[in-house]
Amino acid sequence: MSLYDALSNSVAGASAQSFALNNISGNIANTQTAGFKTTETSFADMLAQTTAKSQSGGGVSTSTRDTLGLQGTVQSTGVATNLAISGNGYFVVRSNTGTPQSPTFTGETAYTRRGDFAPDSSGYLVNGAGYYLFAGPSATAPVQVPTGTNTLSSLTVSPAGTLTGTKADGSTLALGSMTLAQFGGQDNLTSLDGGTYVANGQSGTPSYGLNGATLTAGATEQSNAGISDQFSKMIETQQAYTANTKVMSAADQMLQDAIAMDV
């Protein structure tokens, strides 16, 4: 392996650790974001091309994986319209392609675990990332609750997904039946902003149903990013980055010495 290979490998290593640190920083920033799933960084050795008498430097490649199958803690919030999933499945959501006063939902169907839903001015349930909750894929409008003086005081979800609201005057209101999207290859979903995902060829098309999952009203699933775990990874990444920069400095100095010897 030449000095140029050593320099190339150290640059690749530092770049890979920088990439990992970017993911870690995002995880730390979202430790309080409802339904957030951590992004893990994987490293793979780039195999060197070798012959009987020589070996070229390899390097490292990186890839990411969202921990979609790792359940976060379900925590009570006291907000009636918040919803939490325990088990597999995703809320069916869409973004508003119109205006707040005249919403339209012609965009693609998306999926999320972020259940901090609250009513907008029209009573439609929208989460903190701006995505509107739909009871199922065939629903033409988001789930809607009463607004004004007779807002919901509580919301219940049956084991079959039936939503029933209790208004401020004590009367009940049927809000429809919720379903969840299920994916055979959920780890391959394409990530959007706000903890939202869309299907692709690797994730497969969704099936619908609770499939053993339960919905809890007045609660949200918390982020699965732990501060202590992420800080430990940050320290390891920082040390690996520093080690690569030292290799860079050493290789650079050796190259400078070699050039000086030829002068």
PDB file of C-alpha atoms in Angstrom:
ATOM      1  CA  MET A   1       0.000   0.000   0.000  1.00  0.00           C
ATOM      2  CA  SER A   2       1.394   3.393  -0.979  1.00  0.00           C
ATOM      3  CA  LEU A   3       1.285   6.649   0.950  1.00  0.00           C
ATOM      4  CA  TYR A   4      -1.328   7.854  -1.520  1.00  0.00           C
ATOM      5  CA  ASP A   5      -3.518   4.875  -0.586  1.00  0.00           C
ATOM      6  CA  ALA A   6      -3.062   5.623   3.118  1.00  0.00           C
ATOM      7  CA  LEU A   7      -4.066   9.235   2.502  1.00  0.00           C
ATOM      8  CA  SER A   8      -7.069   8.165   0.417  1.00  0.00           C
ATOM      9  CA  ASN A   9      -8.216   5.689   3.065  1.00  0.00           C
ATOM     10  CA  SER A  10      -7.943   8.222   5.875  1.00  0.00           C
ATOM     11  CA  VAL A  11      -9.934  10.778   3.886  1.00  0.00           C
ATOM     12  CA  ALA A  12     -12.619   8.166   3.192  1.00  0.00           C
ATOM     13  CA  GLY A  13     -12.637   7.187   6.859  1.00  0.00           C
ATOM     14  CA  ALA A  14     -12.998  10.772   8.063  1.00  0.00           C
ATOM     15  CA  SER A  15     -15.782  11.359   5.548  1.00  0.00           C
ATOM     16  CA  ALA A  16     -17.592   8.223   6.730  1.00  0.00           C
ATOM     17  CA  GLN A  17     -17.345   9.273  10.379  1.00  0.00           C
ATOM     18  CA  SER A  18     -18.591  12.754   9.465  1.00  0.00           C
ATOM     19  CA  PHE A  19     -21.588  11.124   7.786  1.00  0.00           C
ATOM     20  CA  ALA A  20     -22.248   9.055  10.917  1.00  0.00           C
ATOM     21  CA  LEU A  21     -22.003  12.136  13.121  1.00  0.00           C
ATOM     22  CA  ASN A  22     -24.611  13.868  10.972  1.00  0.00           C
ATOM     23  CA  ASN A  23     -27.033  10.999  11.631  1.00  0.00           C
ATOM     24  CA  ILE A  24     -26.232  10.996  15.354  1.00  0.00           C
ATOM     25  CA  SER A  25     -26.845  14.740  15.603  1.00  0.00           C
ATOM     26  CA  GLY A  26     -30.244  14.266  13.969  1.00  0.00           C
ATOM     27  CA  ASN A  27     -31.095  11.498  16.436  1.00  0.00           C
ATOM     28  CA  ILE A  28     -30.112  13.663  19.407  1.00  0.00           C
ATOM     29  CA  ALA A  29     -32.100  16.615  18.063  1.00  0.00           C
ATOM     30  CA  ASN A  30     -35.224  14.423  17.851  1.00  0.00           C
ATOM     31  CA  THR A  31     -35.161  12.692  21.229  1.00  0.00           C
ATOM     32  CA  GLN A  32     -38.351  14.598  22.122  1.00  0.00           C
ATOM     33  CA  THR A  33     -40.073  14.224  18.726  1.00  0.00           C
ATOM     34  CA  ALA A  34     -43.150  11.990  18.861  1.00  0.00           C
ATOM     35  CA  GLY A  35     -42.842   8.815  16.806  1.00  0.00           C
ATOM     36  CA  PHE A  36     -39.264   9.537  15.725  1.00  0.00           C
ATOM     37  CA  LYS A  37     -37.151   6.553  14.655  1.00  0.00           C
ATOM     38  CA  THR A  38     -33.372   6.733  14.889  1.00  0.00           C
ATOM     39  CA  THR A  39     -31.178   6.549  11.815  1.00  0.00           C
ATOM     40  CA  GLU A  40     -28.328   4.091  12.273  1.00  0.00           C
ATOM     41  CA  THR A  41     -25.120   4.197  10.233  1.00  0.00           C
ATOM     42  CA  SER A  42     -23.495   1.008   8.948  1.00  0.00           C
ATOM     43  CA  PHE A  43     -19.931   0.716   7.716  1.00  0.00           C
ATOM     44  CA  ALA A  44     -18.636  -1.741   5.121  1.00  0.00           C
ATOM     45  CA  ASP A  45     -15.080  -2.514   4.073  1.00  0.00           C
ATOM     46  CA  MET A  46     -14.310  -1.697   0.451  1.00  0.00           C
ATOM     47  CA  LEU A  47     -12.351  -4.750  -0.665  1.00  0.00           C
ATOM     48  CA  ALA A  48      -8.992  -3.952  -2.152  1.00  0.00           C
ATOM     49  CA  GLN A  49      -8.009  -5.285  -5.547  1.00  0.00           C
ATOM     50  CA  THR A  50      -5.010  -7.518  -4.992  1.00  0.00           C
ATOM     51  CA  THR A  51      -2.512  -9.485  -7.025  1.00  0.00           C
ATOM     52  CA  ALA A  52       0.181 -11.894  -5.965  1.00  0.00           C
ATOM     53  CA  LYS A  53       2.692  -9.056  -5.511  1.00  0.00           C
ATOM     54  CA  SER A  54       0.660  -5.924  -4.785  1.00  0.00           C
ATOM     55  CA  GLN A  55      -2.292  -4.640  -2.831  1.00  0.00           C
ATOM     56  CA  SER A  56      -4.248  -1.438  -3.434  1.00  0.00           C
ATOM     57  CA  GLY A  57      -5.939   0.426  -0.625  1.00  0.00           C
ATOM     58  CA  GLY A  58      -9.596  -0.317  -0.047  1.00  0.00           C
ATOM     59  CA  GLY A  59     -11.515   2.162   2.075  1.00  0.00           C
ATOM     60  CA  VAL A  60     -14.959   2.259   3.655  1.00  0.00           C
ATOM     61  CA  SER A  61     -18.540   2.801   2.517  1.00  0.00           C
ATOM     62  CA  THR A  62     -21.514   3.872   4.588  1.00  0.00           C
ATOM     63  CA  SER A  63     -25.228   3.171   4.522  1.00  0.00           C
ATOM     64  CA  THR A  64     -28.146   4.140   6.727  1.00  0.00           C
ATOM     65  CA  ARG A  65     -31.058   2.268   8.224  1.00  0.00           C
ATOM     66  CA  ASP A  66     -34.102   3.681  10.019  1.00  0.00           C
ATOM     67  CA  THR A  67     -35.017   1.633  13.088  1.00  0.00           C
ATOM     68  CA  LEU A  68     -38.668   1.442  12.097  1.00  0.00           C
ATOM     69  CA  GLY A  69     -39.317  -1.832  13.912  1.00  0.00           C
ATOM     70  CA  LEU A  70     -38.092  -0.546  17.286  1.00  0.00           C
ATOM     71  CA  GLN A  71     -41.068   0.493  19.439  1.00  0.00           C
ATOM     72  CA  GLY A  72     -40.911   3.748  21.375  1.00  0.00           C
ATOM     73  CA  THR A  73     -42.479   4.235  24.807  1.00  0.00           C
ATOM     74  CA  VAL A  74     -46.191   5.078  24.793  1.00  0.00           C
ATOM     75  CA  GLN A  75     -46.710   8.104  27.023  1.00  0.00           C
ATOM     76  CA  SER A  76     -49.932   9.776  28.096  1.00  0.00           C
ATOM     77  CA  THR A  77     -50.217  13.401  26.977  1.00  0.00           C
ATOM     78  CA  GLY A  78     -53.661  14.444  28.180  1.00  0.00           C
ATOM     79  CA  VAL A  79     -54.514  15.638  24.654  1.00  0.00           C
ATOM     80  CA  ALA A  80     -57.662  13.801  23.580  1.00  0.00           C
ATOM     81  CA  THR A  81     -56.839  13.668  19.878  1.00  0.00           C
ATOM     82  CA  ASN A  82     -53.304  12.285  20.271  1.00  0.00           C
ATOM     83  CA  LEU A  83     -52.945   8.652  19.156  1.00  0.00           C
ATOM     84  CA  ALA A  84     -50.244   6.076  19.808  1.00  0.00           C
ATOM     85  CA  ILE A  85     -49.601   2.741  18.090  1.00  0.00           C
ATOM     86  CA  SER A  86     -48.408  -0.260  20.087  1.00  0.00           C
ATOM     87  CA  GLY A  87     -47.194  -2.961  17.714  1.00  0.00           C
ATOM     88  CA  ASN A  88     -46.692  -2.847  13.967  1.00  0.00           C
ATOM     89  CA  GLY A  89     -48.404  -0.437  11.613  1.00  0.00           C
ATOM     90  CA  TYR A  90     -48.516   3.151  10.418  1.00  0.00           C
ATOM     91  CA  PHE A  91     -51.094   5.910  10.364  1.00  0.00           C
ATOM     92  CA  VAL A  92     -52.345   6.769   6.873  1.00  0.00           C
ATOM     93  CA  VAL A  93     -51.635  10.461   6.241  1.00  0.00           C
ATOM     94  CA  ARG A  94     -51.539  13.004   3.438  1.00  0.00           C
ATOM     95  CA  SER A  95     -50.185  16.530   3.167  1.00  0.00           C
ATOM     96  CA  ASN A  96     -52.338  19.552   2.454  1.00  0.00           C
ATOM     97  CA  THR A  97     -51.687  20.716  -1.114  1.00  0.00           C
ATOM     98  CA  GLY A  98     -54.137  23.609  -0.783  1.00  0.00           C
ATOM     99  CA  THR A  99     -54.382  26.380   1.806  1.00  0.00           C
ATOM    100  CA  PRO A 100     -55.198  26.195   5.535  1.00  0.00           C
ATOM    101  CA  GLN A 101     -58.561  27.810   4.784  1.00  0.00           C
ATOM    102  CA  SER A 102     -59.316  25.512   1.825  1.00  0.00           C
ATOM    103  CA  PRO A 103     -57.324  22.296   2.242  1.00  0.00           C
ATOM    104  CA  THR A 104     -57.018  19.764  -0.572  1.00  0.00           C
ATOM    105  CA  PHE A 105     -55.401  16.348  -0.369  1.00  0.00           C
ATOM    106  CA  THR A 106     -54.457  15.261  -3.859  1.00  0.00           C
ATOM    107  CA  GLY A 107     -50.868  14.293  -2.983  1.00  0.00           C
ATOM    108  CA  GLU A 108     -49.512  10.790  -2.504  1.00  0.00           C
ATOM    109  CA  THR A 109     -50.492   8.665   0.460  1.00  0.00           C
ATOM    110  CA  ALA A 110     -47.853   8.556   3.174  1.00  0.00           C
ATOM    111  CA  TYR A 111     -47.386   6.693   6.448  1.00  0.00           C
ATOM    112  CA  THR A 112     -46.191   7.723   9.892  1.00  0.00           C
ATOM    113  CA  ARG A 113     -45.933   6.677  13.535  1.00  0.00           C
ATOM    114  CA  ARG A 114     -46.108  10.318  14.657  1.00  0.00           C
ATOM    115  CA  GLY A 115     -49.443  10.577  16.414  1.00  0.00           C
ATOM    116  CA  ASP A 116     -49.456  14.040  17.990  1.00  0.00           C
ATOM    117  CA  PHE A 117     -52.659  14.894  16.145  1.00  0.00           C
ATOM    118  CA  ALA A 118     -54.614  18.047  16.917  1.00  0.00           C
ATOM    119  CA  PRO A 119     -57.539  19.711  15.109  1.00  0.00           C
ATOM    120  CA  ASP A 120     -56.904  22.535  12.658  1.00  0.00           C
ATOM    121  CA  SER A 121     -59.363  25.402  12.203  1.00  0.00           C
ATOM    122  CA  SER A 122     -61.743  23.068  10.339  1.00  0.00           C
ATOM    123  CA  GLY A 123     -61.461  20.270  12.900  1.00  0.00           C
ATOM    124  CA  TYR A 124     -59.288  18.053  10.689  1.00  0.00           C
ATOM    125  CA  LEU A 125     -56.661  16.132  12.646  1.00  0.00           C
ATOM    126  CA  VAL A 126     -53.107  17.109  11.687  1.00  0.00           C
ATOM    127  CA  ASN A 127     -49.871  16.079  13.395  1.00  0.00           C
ATOM    128  CA  GLY A 128     -46.892  18.205  14.383  1.00  0.00           C
ATOM    129  CA  ALA A 129     -45.208  17.610  11.018  1.00  0.00           C
ATOM    130  CA  GLY A 130     -48.227  18.966   9.116  1.00  0.00           C
ATOM    131  CA  TYR A 131     -49.651  15.646   7.869  1.00  0.00           C
ATOM    132  CA  TYR A 132     -53.410  15.002   8.050  1.00  0.00           C
ATOM    133  CA  LEU A 133     -54.820  11.758   9.456  1.00  0.00           C
ATOM    134  CA  PHE A 134     -57.020   9.600   7.215  1.00  0.00           C
ATOM    135  CA  ALA A 135     -59.053   6.717   8.604  1.00  0.00           C
ATOM    136  CA  GLY A 136     -57.934   4.503   5.705  1.00  0.00           C
ATOM    137  CA  PRO A 137     -56.626   4.534   2.125  1.00  0.00           C
ATOM    138  CA  SER A 138     -60.069   4.978   0.584  1.00  0.00           C
ATOM    139  CA  ALA A 139     -61.101   7.917   2.802  1.00  0.00           C
ATOM    140  CA  THR A 140     -61.641  11.111   0.816  1.00  0.00           C
ATOM    141  CA  ALA A 141     -61.263  13.524   3.755  1.00  0.00           C
ATOM    142  CA  PRO A 142     -59.223  13.541   6.958  1.00  0.00           C
ATOM    143  CA  VAL A 143     -60.651  12.497  10.312  1.00  0.00           C
ATOM    144  CA  GLN A 144     -62.630  15.488  11.586  1.00  0.00           C
ATOM    145  CA  VAL A 145     -63.655  16.435  15.132  1.00  0.00           C
ATOM    146  CA  PRO A 146     -65.931  19.212  16.413  1.00  0.00           C
ATOM    147  CA  THR A 147     -64.388  22.624  17.104  1.00  0.00           C
ATOM    148  CA  GLY A 148     -65.475  25.672  19.032  1.00  0.00           C
ATOM    149  CA  THR A 149     -67.250  25.436  22.374  1.00  0.00           C
ATOM    150  CA  ASN A 150     -68.167  21.779  22.028  1.00  0.00           C
ATOM    151  CA  THR A 151     -64.752  20.270  21.386  1.00  0.00           C
ATOM    152  CA  LEU A 152     -63.838  16.728  22.330  1.00  0.00           C
ATOM    153  CA  SER A 153     -63.126  16.107  25.981  1.00  0.00           C
ATOM    154  CA  SER A 154     -61.961  12.552  25.303  1.00  0.00           C
ATOM    155  CA  LEU A 155     -61.474  10.033  22.528  1.00  0.00           C
ATOM    156  CA  THR A 156     -61.666   6.260  22.696  1.00  0.00           C
ATOM    157  CA  VAL A 157     -60.463   3.635  20.233  1.00  0.00           C
ATOM    158  CA  SER A 158     -61.970   0.154  20.256  1.00  0.00           C
ATOM    159  CA  PRO A 159     -59.826  -2.959  19.649  1.00  0.00           C
ATOM    160  CA  ALA A 160     -61.282  -2.966  16.116  1.00  0.00           C
ATOM    161  CA  GLY A 161     -60.192   0.647  15.520  1.00  0.00           C
ATOM    162  CA  THR A 162     -63.567   2.389  15.946  1.00  0.00           C
ATOM    163  CA  LEU A 163     -63.135   6.025  16.995  1.00  0.00           C
ATOM    164  CA  THR A 164     -65.681   7.488  19.410  1.00  0.00           C
ATOM    165  CA  GLY A 165     -65.398  11.020  20.757  1.00  0.00           C
ATOM    166  CA  THR A 166     -67.026  12.453  23.855  1.00  0.00           C
ATOM    167  CA  LYS A 167     -67.909  16.119  23.468  1.00  0.00           C
ATOM    168  CA  ALA A 168     -67.793  18.793  26.154  1.00  0.00           C
ATOM    169  CA  ASP A 169     -71.539  18.460  26.763  1.00  0.00           C
ATOM    170  CA  GLY A 170     -71.165  14.726  27.441  1.00  0.00           C
ATOM    171  CA  SER A 171     -72.677  13.485  24.188  1.00  0.00           C
ATOM    172  CA  THR A 172     -70.794  10.972  22.069  1.00  0.00           C
ATOM    173  CA  LEU A 173     -69.850  11.227  18.416  1.00  0.00           C
ATOM    174  CA  ALA A 174     -68.902   8.399  16.046  1.00  0.00           C
ATOM    175  CA  LEU A 175     -65.800   9.393  14.094  1.00  0.00           C
ATOM    176  CA  GLY A 176     -65.418   6.326  11.890  1.00  0.00           C
ATOM    177  CA  SER A 177     -63.159   3.311  11.977  1.00  0.00           C
ATOM    178  CA  MET A 178     -59.370   3.591  11.835  1.00  0.00           C
ATOM    179  CA  THR A 179     -57.067   1.200  10.048  1.00  0.00           C
ATOM    180  CA  LEU A 180     -53.290   0.964   9.906  1.00  0.00           C
ATOM    181  CA  ALA A 181     -50.951   0.295   7.002  1.00  0.00           C
ATOM    182  CA  GLN A 182     -48.753  -2.789   7.335  1.00  0.00           C
ATOM    183  CA  PHE A 183     -45.575  -3.498   5.344  1.00  0.00           C
ATOM    184  CA  GLY A 184     -43.648  -6.714   4.858  1.00  0.00           C
ATOM    185  CA  GLY A 185     -40.463  -4.730   4.172  1.00  0.00           C
ATOM    186  CA  GLN A 186     -40.947  -1.729   6.442  1.00  0.00           C
ATOM    187  CA  ASP A 187     -37.211  -1.141   6.901  1.00  0.00           C
ATOM    188  CA  ASN A 188     -37.042  -0.257   3.208  1.00  0.00           C
ATOM    189  CA  LEU A 189     -39.670   2.509   3.267  1.00  0.00           C
ATOM    190  CA  THR A 190     -38.557   5.799   1.717  1.00  0.00           C
ATOM    191  CA  SER A 191     -38.157   8.501   4.343  1.00  0.00           C
ATOM    192  CA  LEU A 192     -39.736  11.949   3.974  1.00  0.00           C
ATOM    193  CA  ASP A 193     -39.596  14.860   6.392  1.00  0.00           C
ATOM    194  CA  GLY A 194     -41.335  14.800   9.761  1.00  0.00           C
ATOM    195  CA  GLY A 195     -41.037  11.061  10.451  1.00  0.00           C
ATOM    196  CA  THR A 196     -43.158  10.219   7.411  1.00  0.00           C
ATOM    197  CA  TYR A 197     -42.580   7.502   4.828  1.00  0.00           C
ATOM    198  CA  VAL A 198     -43.813   6.382   1.414  1.00  0.00           C
ATOM    199  CA  ALA A 199     -43.904   2.918  -0.100  1.00  0.00           C
ATOM    200  CA  ASN A 200     -41.499   1.739  -2.780  1.00  0.00           C
ATOM    201  CA  GLY A 201     -40.662  -1.449  -4.633  1.00  0.00           C
ATOM    202  CA  GLN A 202     -38.551  -2.823  -1.780  1.00  0.00           C
ATOM    203  CA  SER A 203     -41.040  -2.102   0.998  1.00  0.00           C
ATOM    204  CA  GLY A 204     -43.902  -3.645  -0.966  1.00  0.00           C
ATOM    205  CA  THR A 205     -47.437  -2.331  -1.204  1.00  0.00           C
ATOM    206  CA  PRO A 206     -49.242  -1.935   2.113  1.00  0.00           C
ATOM    207  CA  SER A 207     -51.902  -4.189   3.518  1.00  0.00           C
ATOM    208  CA  TYR A 208     -54.424  -2.677   5.893  1.00  0.00           C
ATOM    209  CA  GLY A 209     -55.653  -3.684   9.325  1.00  0.00           C
ATOM    210  CA  LEU A 210     -54.555  -3.563  12.937  1.00  0.00           C
ATOM    211  CA  ASN A 211     -52.943  -7.012  12.697  1.00  0.00           C
ATOM    212  CA  GLY A 212     -52.592  -7.296  16.470  1.00  0.00           C
ATOM    213  CA  ALA A 213     -51.591  -3.656  17.016  1.00  0.00           C
ATOM    214  CA  THR A 214     -53.494  -1.469  19.469  1.00  0.00           C
ATOM    215  CA  LEU A 215     -54.281   2.250  19.360  1.00  0.00           C
ATOM    216  CA  THR A 216     -54.243   4.392  22.497  1.00  0.00           C
ATOM    217  CA  ALA A 217     -55.960   7.778  22.544  1.00  0.00           C
ATOM    218  CA  GLY A 218     -54.631  10.656  24.641  1.00  0.00           C
ATOM    219  CA  ALA A 219     -51.066   9.396  24.228  1.00  0.00           C
ATOM    220  CA  THR A 220     -48.176   9.401  21.765  1.00  0.00           C
ATOM    221  CA  GLU A 221     -45.363   7.024  20.981  1.00  0.00           C
ATOM    222  CA  GLN A 222     -42.149   8.686  22.064  1.00  0.00           C
ATOM    223  CA  SER A 223     -38.893   8.846  20.115  1.00  0.00           C
ATOM    224  CA  ASN A 224     -36.828   5.663  20.278  1.00  0.00           C
ATOM    225  CA  ALA A 225     -33.621   7.732  20.402  1.00  0.00           C
ATOM    226  CA  GLY A 226     -31.951   7.543  23.818  1.00  0.00           C
ATOM    227  CA  ILE A 227     -29.670  10.411  24.866  1.00  0.00           C
ATOM    228  CA  SER A 228     -27.103   8.205  26.644  1.00  0.00           C
ATOM    229  CA  ASP A 229     -26.869   5.756  23.749  1.00  0.00           C
ATOM    230  CA  GLN A 230     -26.477   8.513  21.164  1.00  0.00           C
ATOM    231  CA  PHE A 231     -23.825  10.321  23.228  1.00  0.00           C
ATOM    232  CA  SER A 232     -21.839   7.082  23.513  1.00  0.00           C
ATOM    233  CA  LYS A 233     -21.973   6.701  19.726  1.00  0.00           C
ATOM    234  CA  MET A 234     -20.989  10.346  19.295  1.00  0.00           C
ATOM    235  CA  ILE A 235     -17.856   9.850  21.440  1.00  0.00           C
ATOM    236  CA  GLU A 236     -16.884   6.719  19.469  1.00  0.00           C
ATOM    237  CA  THR A 237     -17.431   8.557  16.183  1.00  0.00           C
ATOM    238  CA  GLN A 238     -15.396  11.548  17.322  1.00  0.00           C
ATOM    239  CA  GLN A 239     -12.487   9.309  18.329  1.00  0.00           C
ATOM    240  CA  ALA A 240     -12.601   7.460  14.994  1.00  0.00           C
ATOM    241  CA  TYR A 241     -12.697  10.774  13.114  1.00  0.00           C
ATOM    242  CA  THR A 242      -9.706  12.076  15.076  1.00  0.00           C
ATOM    243  CA  ALA A 243      -7.769   8.871  14.388  1.00  0.00           C
ATOM    244  CA  ASN A 244      -8.348   9.266  10.657  1.00  0.00           C
ATOM    245  CA  THR A 245      -7.171  12.883  10.703  1.00  0.00           C
ATOM    246  CA  LYS A 246      -3.974  11.750  12.449  1.00  0.00           C
ATOM    247  CA  VAL A 247      -3.367   9.196   9.683  1.00  0.00           C
ATOM    248  CA  MET A 248      -3.944  12.006   7.180  1.00  0.00           C
ATOM    249  CA  SER A 249      -1.399  14.221   8.907  1.00  0.00           C
ATOM    250  CA  ALA A 250       1.153  11.404   9.142  1.00  0.00           C
ATOM    251  CA  ALA A 251       0.756  10.426   5.476  1.00  0.00           C
ATOM    252  CA  ASP A 252       0.972  14.061   4.405  1.00  0.00           C
ATOM    253  CA  GLN A 253       4.161  14.587   6.415  1.00  0.00           C
ATOM    254  CA  MET A 254       5.724  11.430   4.982  1.00  0.00           C
ATOM    255  CA  LEU A 255       4.873  12.597   1.463  1.00  0.00           C
ATOM    256  CA  GLN A 256       6.436  15.983   2.180  1.00  0.00           C
ATOM    257  CA  ASP A 257       9.565  14.252   3.471  1.00  0.00           C
ATOM    258  CA  ALA A 258       9.715  12.059   0.369  1.00  0.00           C
ATOM    259  CA  ILE A 259       9.375  15.086  -1.911  1.00  0.00           C
ATOM    260  CA  ALA A 260      12.101  16.912   0.026  1.00  0.00           C
ATOM    261  CA  MET A 261      14.438  13.947  -0.360  1.00  0.00           C
ATOM    262  CA  ASP A 262      14.023  14.071  -4.154  1.00  0.00           C
ATOM    263  CA  VAL A 263      14.871  17.747  -4.402  1.00  0.00           C
TER     264      VAL A 263
END
